[in-house]
Amino acid sequence: MPIPRFFLLLPALFLGACAYHTSRSSAVVVTDTQGVVEGCTKLGVIDGKSDLHSVLLADTARDTIVTRLKIRGAEMGGSHVVSSAADIKWKGPDTSGTVYKCNR
């Protein structure tokens, strides 16, 4: 009996929800404390939403969102991202963040 195609594609579906750090994105700080970025330059607003975050467990979704915020923040040249997703008790739905460049 052949395996249905869906089951063969299932691992790829979940791997597609993953985001991977680069050395630049690993240096980006994601925080929910506005005071951390006092005196920094605001670069813009980003979204860390994953197409699959609604089907992931809350902790996995939060980790994926924080990783995406770091990656997108690094792509903008930022050093910090302020987002409610940084709170360990985050349960959604807000996945946005504000990118800042701090010269410290």
Tab-separated table of N, CA, C and O in Angstrom:
chain	number	residue	atom	x	y	z
A	1	MET	N	0.830	-1.177	0.000
A	1	MET	CA	0.000	0.000	0.000
A	1	MET	C	0.881	1.250	0.000
A	1	MET	O	1.718	1.419	0.876
A	2	PRO	N	0.738	2.123	-0.987
A	2	PRO	CA	1.590	3.304	-1.050
A	2	PRO	C	1.222	4.317	0.044
A	2	PRO	O	0.080	4.413	0.475
A	3	ILE	N	2.232	5.058	0.475
A	3	ILE	CA	2.033	6.091	1.491
A	3	ILE	C	1.408	7.310	0.817
A	3	ILE	O	1.904	7.775	-0.219
A	4	PRO	N	0.341	7.849	1.395
A	4	PRO	CA	-0.269	9.046	0.808
A	4	PRO	C	0.724	10.207	0.751
A	4	PRO	O	1.579	10.356	1.627
A	5	ARG	N	0.641	10.995	-0.279
A	5	ARG	CA	1.547	12.118	-0.492
A	5	ARG	C	1.584	13.084	0.679
A	5	ARG	O	2.628	13.639	1.004
A	6	PHE	N	0.442	13.308	1.311
A	6	PHE	CA	0.374	14.247	2.424
A	6	PHE	C	1.373	13.886	3.512
A	6	PHE	O	2.055	14.739	4.055
A	7	PHE	N	1.468	12.587	3.834
A	7	PHE	CA	2.372	12.160	4.896
A	7	PHE	C	3.838	12.313	4.503
A	7	PHE	O	4.693	12.514	5.348
A	8	LEU	N	4.126	12.243	3.219
A	8	LEU	CA	5.497	12.469	2.759
A	8	LEU	C	5.867	13.942	2.830
A	8	LEU	O	7.014	14.290	3.082
A	9	LEU	N	4.893	14.812	2.622
A	9	LEU	CA	5.151	16.253	2.629
A	9	LEU	C	5.027	16.880	4.007
A	9	LEU	O	5.461	18.011	4.200
A	10	LEU	N	4.470	16.187	4.961
A	10	LEU	CA	4.256	16.721	6.295
A	10	LEU	C	5.546	17.230	6.962
A	10	LEU	O	5.564	18.344	7.481
A	11	PRO	N	6.655	16.466	6.950
A	11	PRO	CA	7.883	16.993	7.556
A	11	PRO	C	8.359	18.280	6.876
A	11	PRO	O	8.807	19.209	7.546
A	12	ALA	N	8.247	18.362	5.579
A	12	ALA	CA	8.662	19.575	4.872
A	12	ALA	C	7.790	20.756	5.252
A	12	ALA	O	8.256	21.885	5.343
A	13	LEU	N	6.536	20.505	5.513
A	13	LEU	CA	5.618	21.558	5.921
A	13	LEU	C	6.067	22.175	7.237
A	13	LEU	O	6.111	23.388	7.384
A	14	PHE	N	6.446	21.343	8.193
A	14	PHE	CA	6.888	21.862	9.477
A	14	PHE	C	8.282	22.470	9.409
A	14	PHE	O	8.572	23.427	10.099
A	15	LEU	N	9.151	21.943	8.591
A	15	LEU	CA	10.472	22.537	8.437
A	15	LEU	C	10.373	23.907	7.799
A	15	LEU	O	11.164	24.798	8.069
A	16	GLY	N	9.394	24.096	6.945
A	16	GLY	CA	9.184	25.402	6.323
A	16	GLY	C	8.782	26.459	7.321
A	16	GLY	O	8.938	27.643	7.093
A	17	ALA	N	8.264	26.063	8.471
A	17	ALA	CA	7.873	27.013	9.508
A	17	ALA	C	9.073	27.470	10.322
A	17	ALA	O	8.994	28.434	11.060
A	18	CYS	N	10.176	26.773	10.188
A	18	CYS	CA	11.374	27.106	10.945
A	18	CYS	C	12.095	28.280	10.315
A	18	CYS	O	12.043	28.500	9.125
A	19	ALA	N	12.784	29.011	11.150
A	19	ALA	CA	13.621	30.105	10.681
A	19	ALA	C	14.993	29.895	11.315
A	19	ALA	O	15.092	29.443	12.444
A	20	TYR	N	16.040	30.207	10.591
A	20	TYR	CA	17.382	29.948	11.067
A	20	TYR	C	18.166	31.244	11.196
A	20	TYR	O	18.128	32.098	10.332
A	21	HIS	N	18.884	31.343	12.323
A	21	HIS	CA	19.704	32.519	12.593
A	21	HIS	C	20.941	32.551	11.702
A	21	HIS	O	21.492	31.518	11.347
A	22	THR	N	21.379	33.751	11.404
A	22	THR	CA	22.705	33.971	10.850
A	22	THR	C	23.509	34.630	11.959
A	22	THR	O	22.969	34.954	13.019
A	23	SER	N	24.780	34.870	11.740
A	23	SER	CA	25.570	35.524	12.785
A	23	SER	C	25.056	36.939	13.048
A	23	SER	O	25.067	37.410	14.179
A	24	ARG	N	24.554	37.622	12.015
A	24	ARG	CA	24.001	38.974	12.203
A	24	ARG	C	22.714	38.940	13.010
A	24	ARG	O	22.505	39.754	13.892
A	25	SER	N	21.833	38.000	12.706
A	25	SER	CA	20.551	37.954	13.414
A	25	SER	C	20.716	37.475	14.852
A	25	SER	O	19.928	37.844	15.723
A	26	SER	N	21.730	36.685	15.125
A	26	SER	CA	21.958	36.208	16.489
A	26	SER	C	22.312	37.352	17.430
A	26	SER	O	22.069	37.265	18.633
A	27	ALA	N	22.863	38.430	16.896
A	27	ALA	CA	23.252	39.579	17.712
A	27	ALA	C	22.089	40.519	18.005
A	27	ALA	O	22.200	41.395	18.855
A	28	VAL	N	20.964	40.357	17.328
A	28	VAL	CA	19.804	41.228	17.532
A	28	VAL	C	19.098	40.827	18.827
A	28	VAL	O	18.844	39.652	19.075
A	29	VAL	N	18.776	41.823	19.645
A	29	VAL	CA	18.096	41.610	20.912
A	29	VAL	C	16.605	41.856	20.715
A	29	VAL	O	16.218	42.902	20.199
A	30	VAL	N	15.766	40.904	21.121
A	30	VAL	CA	14.322	41.090	21.093
A	30	VAL	C	13.869	41.265	22.539
A	30	VAL	O	14.149	40.424	23.390
A	31	THR	N	13.200	42.376	22.816
A	31	THR	CA	12.776	42.714	24.176
A	31	THR	C	11.356	43.252	24.166
A	31	THR	O	10.880	43.722	23.137
A	32	ASP	N	10.714	43.196	25.320
A	32	ASP	CA	9.396	43.807	25.446
A	32	ASP	C	9.465	45.066	26.315
A	32	ASP	O	8.453	45.640	26.674
A	33	THR	N	10.679	45.514	26.623
A	33	THR	CA	10.905	46.687	27.457
A	33	THR	C	11.345	47.872	26.612
A	33	THR	O	12.456	47.874	26.061
A	34	GLN	N	10.482	48.870	26.510
A	34	GLN	CA	10.751	50.048	25.683
A	34	GLN	C	11.972	50.829	26.174
A	34	GLN	O	12.700	51.412	25.385
A	35	GLY	N	12.220	50.812	27.479
A	35	GLY	CA	13.342	51.559	28.045
A	35	GLY	C	14.702	51.106	27.527
A	35	GLY	O	15.657	51.878	27.534
A	36	VAL	N	14.800	49.889	27.055
A	36	VAL	CA	16.069	49.353	26.546
A	36	VAL	C	16.527	50.125	25.309
A	36	VAL	O	17.723	50.250	25.058
A	37	VAL	N	15.597	50.654	24.546
A	37	VAL	CA	15.944	51.321	23.284
A	37	VAL	C	15.877	52.850	23.377
A	37	VAL	O	15.873	53.524	22.360
A	38	GLU	N	15.855	53.387	24.604
A	38	GLU	CA	15.874	54.840	24.777
A	38	GLU	C	17.134	55.409	24.156
A	38	GLU	O	18.231	54.907	24.374
A	39	GLY	N	16.982	56.438	23.351
A	39	GLY	CA	18.118	57.072	22.694
A	39	GLY	C	18.571	56.366	21.423
A	39	GLY	O	19.553	56.758	20.806
A	40	CYS	N	17.870	55.324	21.008
A	40	CYS	CA	18.212	54.584	19.789
A	40	CYS	C	17.403	55.126	18.612
A	40	CYS	O	16.394	55.801	18.792
A	41	THR	N	17.841	54.820	17.413
A	41	THR	CA	17.161	55.262	16.193
A	41	THR	C	16.139	54.221	15.757
A	41	THR	O	16.480	53.062	15.560
A	42	LYS	N	14.894	54.672	15.599
A	42	LYS	CA	13.827	53.779	15.136
A	42	LYS	C	13.968	53.584	13.636
A	42	LYS	O	14.057	54.543	12.874
A	43	LEU	N	13.994	52.313	13.202
A	43	LEU	CA	14.162	51.994	11.784
A	43	LEU	C	12.856	51.599	11.101
A	43	LEU	O	12.718	51.766	9.894
A	44	GLY	N	11.918	51.043	11.833
A	44	GLY	CA	10.655	50.643	11.222
A	44	GLY	C	9.964	49.535	11.978
A	44	GLY	O	10.453	49.048	13.001
A	45	VAL	N	8.812	49.137	11.452
A	45	VAL	CA	7.992	48.093	12.065
A	45	VAL	C	8.042	46.849	11.179
A	45	VAL	O	7.994	46.954	9.945
A	46	ILE	N	8.161	45.686	11.807
A	46	ILE	CA	8.221	44.417	11.082
A	46	ILE	C	7.212	43.451	11.681
A	46	ILE	O	6.646	43.706	12.739
A	47	ASP	N	7.022	42.330	11.017
A	47	ASP	CA	6.126	41.294	11.517
A	47	ASP	C	6.869	39.961	11.521
A	47	ASP	O	7.529	39.616	10.545
A	48	GLY	N	6.766	39.227	12.610
A	48	GLY	CA	7.441	37.939	12.732
A	48	GLY	C	6.528	36.767	12.482
A	48	GLY	O	6.877	35.629	12.763
A	49	LYS	N	5.342	37.047	11.951
A	49	LYS	CA	4.358	35.987	11.757
A	49	LYS	C	4.835	34.939	10.749
A	49	LYS	O	5.400	35.249	9.721
A	50	SER	N	4.552	33.699	11.084
A	50	SER	CA	4.790	32.577	10.201
A	50	SER	C	3.440	32.119	9.681
A	50	SER	O	2.443	32.179	10.399
A	51	ASP	N	3.393	31.657	8.460
A	51	ASP	CA	2.136	31.173	7.902
A	51	ASP	C	1.568	30.019	8.708
A	51	ASP	O	0.366	29.794	8.716
A	52	LEU	N	2.412	29.306	9.407
A	52	LEU	CA	1.961	28.122	10.141
A	52	LEU	C	1.905	28.322	11.644
A	52	LEU	O	1.639	27.391	12.373
A	53	HIS	N	2.126	29.555	12.132
A	53	HIS	CA	2.212	29.703	13.583
A	53	HIS	C	0.906	29.397	14.291
A	53	HIS	O	0.892	29.053	15.453
A	54	SER	N	-0.219	29.457	13.596
A	54	SER	CA	-1.489	29.140	14.235
A	54	SER	C	-1.652	27.644	14.504
A	54	SER	O	-2.457	27.257	15.348
A	55	VAL	N	-0.891	26.799	13.809
A	55	VAL	CA	-0.994	25.356	14.042
A	55	VAL	C	0.128	24.824	14.931
A	55	VAL	O	0.102	23.666	15.323
A	56	LEU	N	1.080	25.675	15.279
A	56	LEU	CA	2.176	25.262	16.147
A	56	LEU	C	1.783	25.443	17.606
A	56	LEU	O	0.905	26.248	17.930
A	57	LEU	N	2.416	24.732	18.497
A	57	LEU	CA	2.213	24.933	19.919
A	57	LEU	C	2.646	26.339	20.281
A	57	LEU	O	3.529	26.907	19.639
A	58	ALA	N	2.064	26.917	21.318
A	58	ALA	CA	2.337	28.310	21.678
A	58	ALA	C	3.831	28.577	21.872
A	58	ALA	O	4.356	29.574	21.390
A	59	ASP	N	4.540	27.681	22.568
A	59	ASP	CA	5.971	27.901	22.801
A	59	ASP	C	6.763	27.834	21.505
A	59	ASP	O	7.676	28.623	21.287
A	60	THR	N	6.431	26.894	20.646
A	60	THR	CA	7.112	26.766	19.364
A	60	THR	C	6.801	27.969	18.492
A	60	THR	O	7.682	28.507	17.828
A	61	ALA	N	5.554	28.408	18.488
A	61	ALA	CA	5.170	29.581	17.705
A	61	ALA	C	5.921	30.807	18.197
A	61	ALA	O	6.438	31.596	17.395
A	62	ARG	N	6.012	30.985	19.499
A	62	ARG	CA	6.727	32.139	20.057
A	62	ARG	C	8.194	32.106	19.657
A	62	ARG	O	8.761	33.107	19.232
A	63	ASP	N	8.833	30.960	19.772
A	63	ASP	CA	10.247	30.838	19.392
A	63	ASP	C	10.444	31.169	17.914
A	63	ASP	O	11.394	31.853	17.539
A	64	THR	N	9.551	30.684	17.070
A	64	THR	CA	9.641	30.951	15.636
A	64	THR	C	9.455	32.436	15.352
A	64	THR	O	10.178	33.011	14.541
A	65	ILE	N	8.501	33.064	16.027
A	65	ILE	CA	8.244	34.489	15.824
A	65	ILE	C	9.444	35.316	16.273
A	65	ILE	O	9.881	36.231	15.563
A	66	VAL	N	10.006	35.007	17.440
A	66	VAL	CA	11.170	35.744	17.932
A	66	VAL	C	12.340	35.583	16.965
A	66	VAL	O	13.046	36.553	16.651
A	67	THR	N	12.543	34.384	16.456
A	67	THR	CA	13.621	34.157	15.489
A	67	THR	C	13.393	34.975	14.221
A	67	THR	O	14.314	35.604	13.706
A	68	ARG	N	12.156	34.982	13.717
A	68	ARG	CA	11.853	35.771	12.517
A	68	ARG	C	12.039	37.263	12.779
A	68	ARG	O	12.512	37.989	11.906
A	69	LEU	N	11.673	37.733	13.966
A	69	LEU	CA	11.884	39.140	14.307
A	69	LEU	C	13.374	39.470	14.304
A	69	LEU	O	13.788	40.522	13.815
A	70	LYS	N	14.191	38.572	14.837
A	70	LYS	CA	15.637	38.787	14.840
A	70	LYS	C	16.183	38.851	13.418
A	70	LYS	O	16.987	39.724	13.087
A	71	ILE	N	15.740	37.921	12.574
A	71	ILE	CA	16.227	37.883	11.194
A	71	ILE	C	15.818	39.140	10.441
A	71	ILE	O	16.633	39.785	9.783
A	72	ARG	N	14.551	39.515	10.545
A	72	ARG	CA	14.068	40.702	9.836
A	72	ARG	C	14.667	41.978	10.403
A	72	ARG	O	14.923	42.936	9.679
A	73	GLY	N	14.902	42.001	11.714
A	73	GLY	CA	15.572	43.155	12.329
A	73	GLY	C	16.997	43.306	11.815
A	73	GLY	O	17.453	44.406	11.506
A	74	ALA	N	17.709	42.189	11.697
A	74	ALA	CA	19.079	42.208	11.172
A	74	ALA	C	19.101	42.654	9.717
A	74	ALA	O	19.996	43.396	9.300
A	75	GLU	N	18.106	42.210	8.934
A	75	GLU	CA	18.035	42.615	7.523
A	75	GLU	C	17.862	44.124	7.373
A	75	GLU	O	18.307	44.700	6.387
A	76	MET	N	17.223	44.765	8.362
A	76	MET	CA	17.034	46.217	8.334
A	76	MET	C	18.229	46.964	8.925
A	76	MET	O	18.255	48.187	8.936
A	77	GLY	N	19.200	46.236	9.458
A	77	GLY	CA	20.369	46.866	10.065
A	77	GLY	C	20.161	47.223	11.520
A	77	GLY	O	20.907	48.021	12.082
A	78	GLY	N	19.157	46.634	12.149
A	78	GLY	CA	18.851	46.943	13.537
A	78	GLY	C	19.663	46.124	14.521
A	78	GLY	O	20.245	45.096	14.183
A	79	SER	N	19.667	46.624	15.759
A	79	SER	CA	20.344	45.902	16.838
A	79	SER	C	19.350	45.408	17.882
A	79	SER	O	19.655	44.497	18.650
A	80	HIS	N	18.149	46.006	17.911
A	80	HIS	CA	17.113	45.649	18.880
A	80	HIS	C	15.751	45.628	18.211
A	80	HIS	O	15.503	46.395	17.283
A	81	VAL	N	14.861	44.770	18.709
A	81	VAL	CA	13.464	44.737	18.283
A	81	VAL	C	12.616	44.735	19.548
A	81	VAL	O	12.829	43.908	20.437
A	82	VAL	N	11.686	45.690	19.628
A	82	VAL	CA	10.759	45.735	20.756
A	82	VAL	C	9.465	45.061	20.301
A	82	VAL	O	8.865	45.474	19.307
A	83	SER	N	9.059	44.007	21.022
A	83	SER	CA	7.881	43.235	20.642
A	83	SER	C	7.279	42.565	21.871
A	83	SER	O	8.012	42.120	22.765
A	84	SER	N	5.959	42.468	21.892
A	84	SER	CA	5.296	41.760	22.995
A	84	SER	C	5.602	40.262	22.955
A	84	SER	O	5.479	39.572	23.970
A	85	ALA	N	6.049	39.747	21.824
A	85	ALA	CA	6.400	38.330	21.703
A	85	ALA	C	7.633	37.976	22.540
A	85	ALA	O	7.890	36.801	22.795
A	86	ALA	N	8.379	38.977	22.992
A	86	ALA	CA	9.552	38.727	23.824
A	86	ALA	C	9.166	38.299	25.240
A	86	ALA	O	9.961	37.688	25.943
A	87	ASP	N	7.938	38.600	25.634
A	87	ASP	CA	7.459	38.210	26.961
A	87	ASP	C	7.265	36.700	27.000
A	87	ASP	O	6.561	36.133	26.155
A	88	ILE	N	7.849	36.035	27.975
A	88	ILE	CA	7.779	34.578	28.080
A	88	ILE	C	6.341	34.096	28.219
A	88	ILE	O	6.019	32.965	27.874
A	89	LYS	N	5.442	34.958	28.688
A	89	LYS	CA	4.030	34.592	28.849
A	89	LYS	C	3.201	34.929	27.612
A	89	LYS	O	1.985	34.814	27.646
A	90	TRP	N	3.849	35.308	26.512
A	90	TRP	CA	3.143	35.680	25.281
A	90	TRP	C	2.309	34.509	24.786
A	90	TRP	O	2.759	33.384	24.717
A	91	LYS	N	1.073	34.786	24.428
A	91	LYS	CA	0.188	33.777	23.851
A	91	LYS	C	-0.406	34.262	22.535
A	91	LYS	O	-1.262	33.620	21.973
A	92	GLY	N	0.035	35.422	22.029
A	92	GLY	CA	-0.453	35.949	20.771
A	92	GLY	C	-1.545	36.946	20.995
A	92	GLY	O	-1.848	37.283	22.116
A	93	PRO	N	-2.139	37.471	20.007
A	93	PRO	CA	-1.902	37.233	18.589
A	93	PRO	C	-0.870	38.184	17.971
A	93	PRO	O	-0.476	37.998	16.839
A	94	ASP	N	-0.426	39.224	18.720
A	94	ASP	CA	0.474	40.223	18.139
A	94	ASP	C	1.840	39.625	17.837
A	94	ASP	O	2.494	39.069	18.714
A	95	THR	N	2.272	39.739	16.580
A	95	THR	CA	3.565	39.203	16.155
A	95	THR	C	4.471	40.294	15.593
A	95	THR	O	5.502	39.999	15.020
A	96	SER	N	4.071	41.546	15.784
A	96	SER	CA	4.850	42.646	15.209
A	96	SER	C	5.943	43.094	16.163
A	96	SER	O	5.961	42.748	17.343
A	97	GLY	N	6.861	43.880	15.622
A	97	GLY	CA	7.939	44.448	16.420
A	97	GLY	C	8.455	45.714	15.787
A	97	GLY	O	8.272	45.931	14.588
A	98	THR	N	9.074	46.558	16.589
A	98	THR	CA	9.674	47.801	16.099
A	98	THR	C	11.183	47.654	16.161
A	98	THR	O	11.729	47.308	17.217
A	99	VAL	N	11.848	47.911	15.051
A	99	VAL	CA	13.295	47.733	14.942
A	99	VAL	C	14.000	49.039	15.292
A	99	VAL	O	13.604	50.120	14.841
A	100	TYR	N	15.064	48.928	16.088
A	100	TYR	CA	15.877	50.078	16.481
A	100	TYR	C	17.349	49.767	16.224
A	100	TYR	O	17.777	48.621	16.320
A	101	LYS	N	18.105	50.810	15.962
A	101	LYS	CA	19.556	50.702	15.831
A	101	LYS	C	20.151	51.462	17.001
A	101	LYS	O	19.934	52.667	17.159
A	102	CYS	N	20.850	50.761	17.875
A	102	CYS	CA	21.464	51.358	19.047
A	102	CYS	C	22.985	51.337	18.870
A	102	CYS	O	23.548	50.303	18.529
A	103	ASN	N	23.607	52.461	19.110
A	103	ASN	CA	25.065	52.576	18.950
A	103	ASN	C	25.738	52.509	20.318
A	103	ASN	O	26.356	53.460	20.760
A	104	ARG	N	25.612	51.385	20.969
A	104	ARG	CA	26.211	51.208	22.300
A	104	ARG	C	27.346	50.246	22.233
A	104	ARG	O	27.448	49.375	21.492
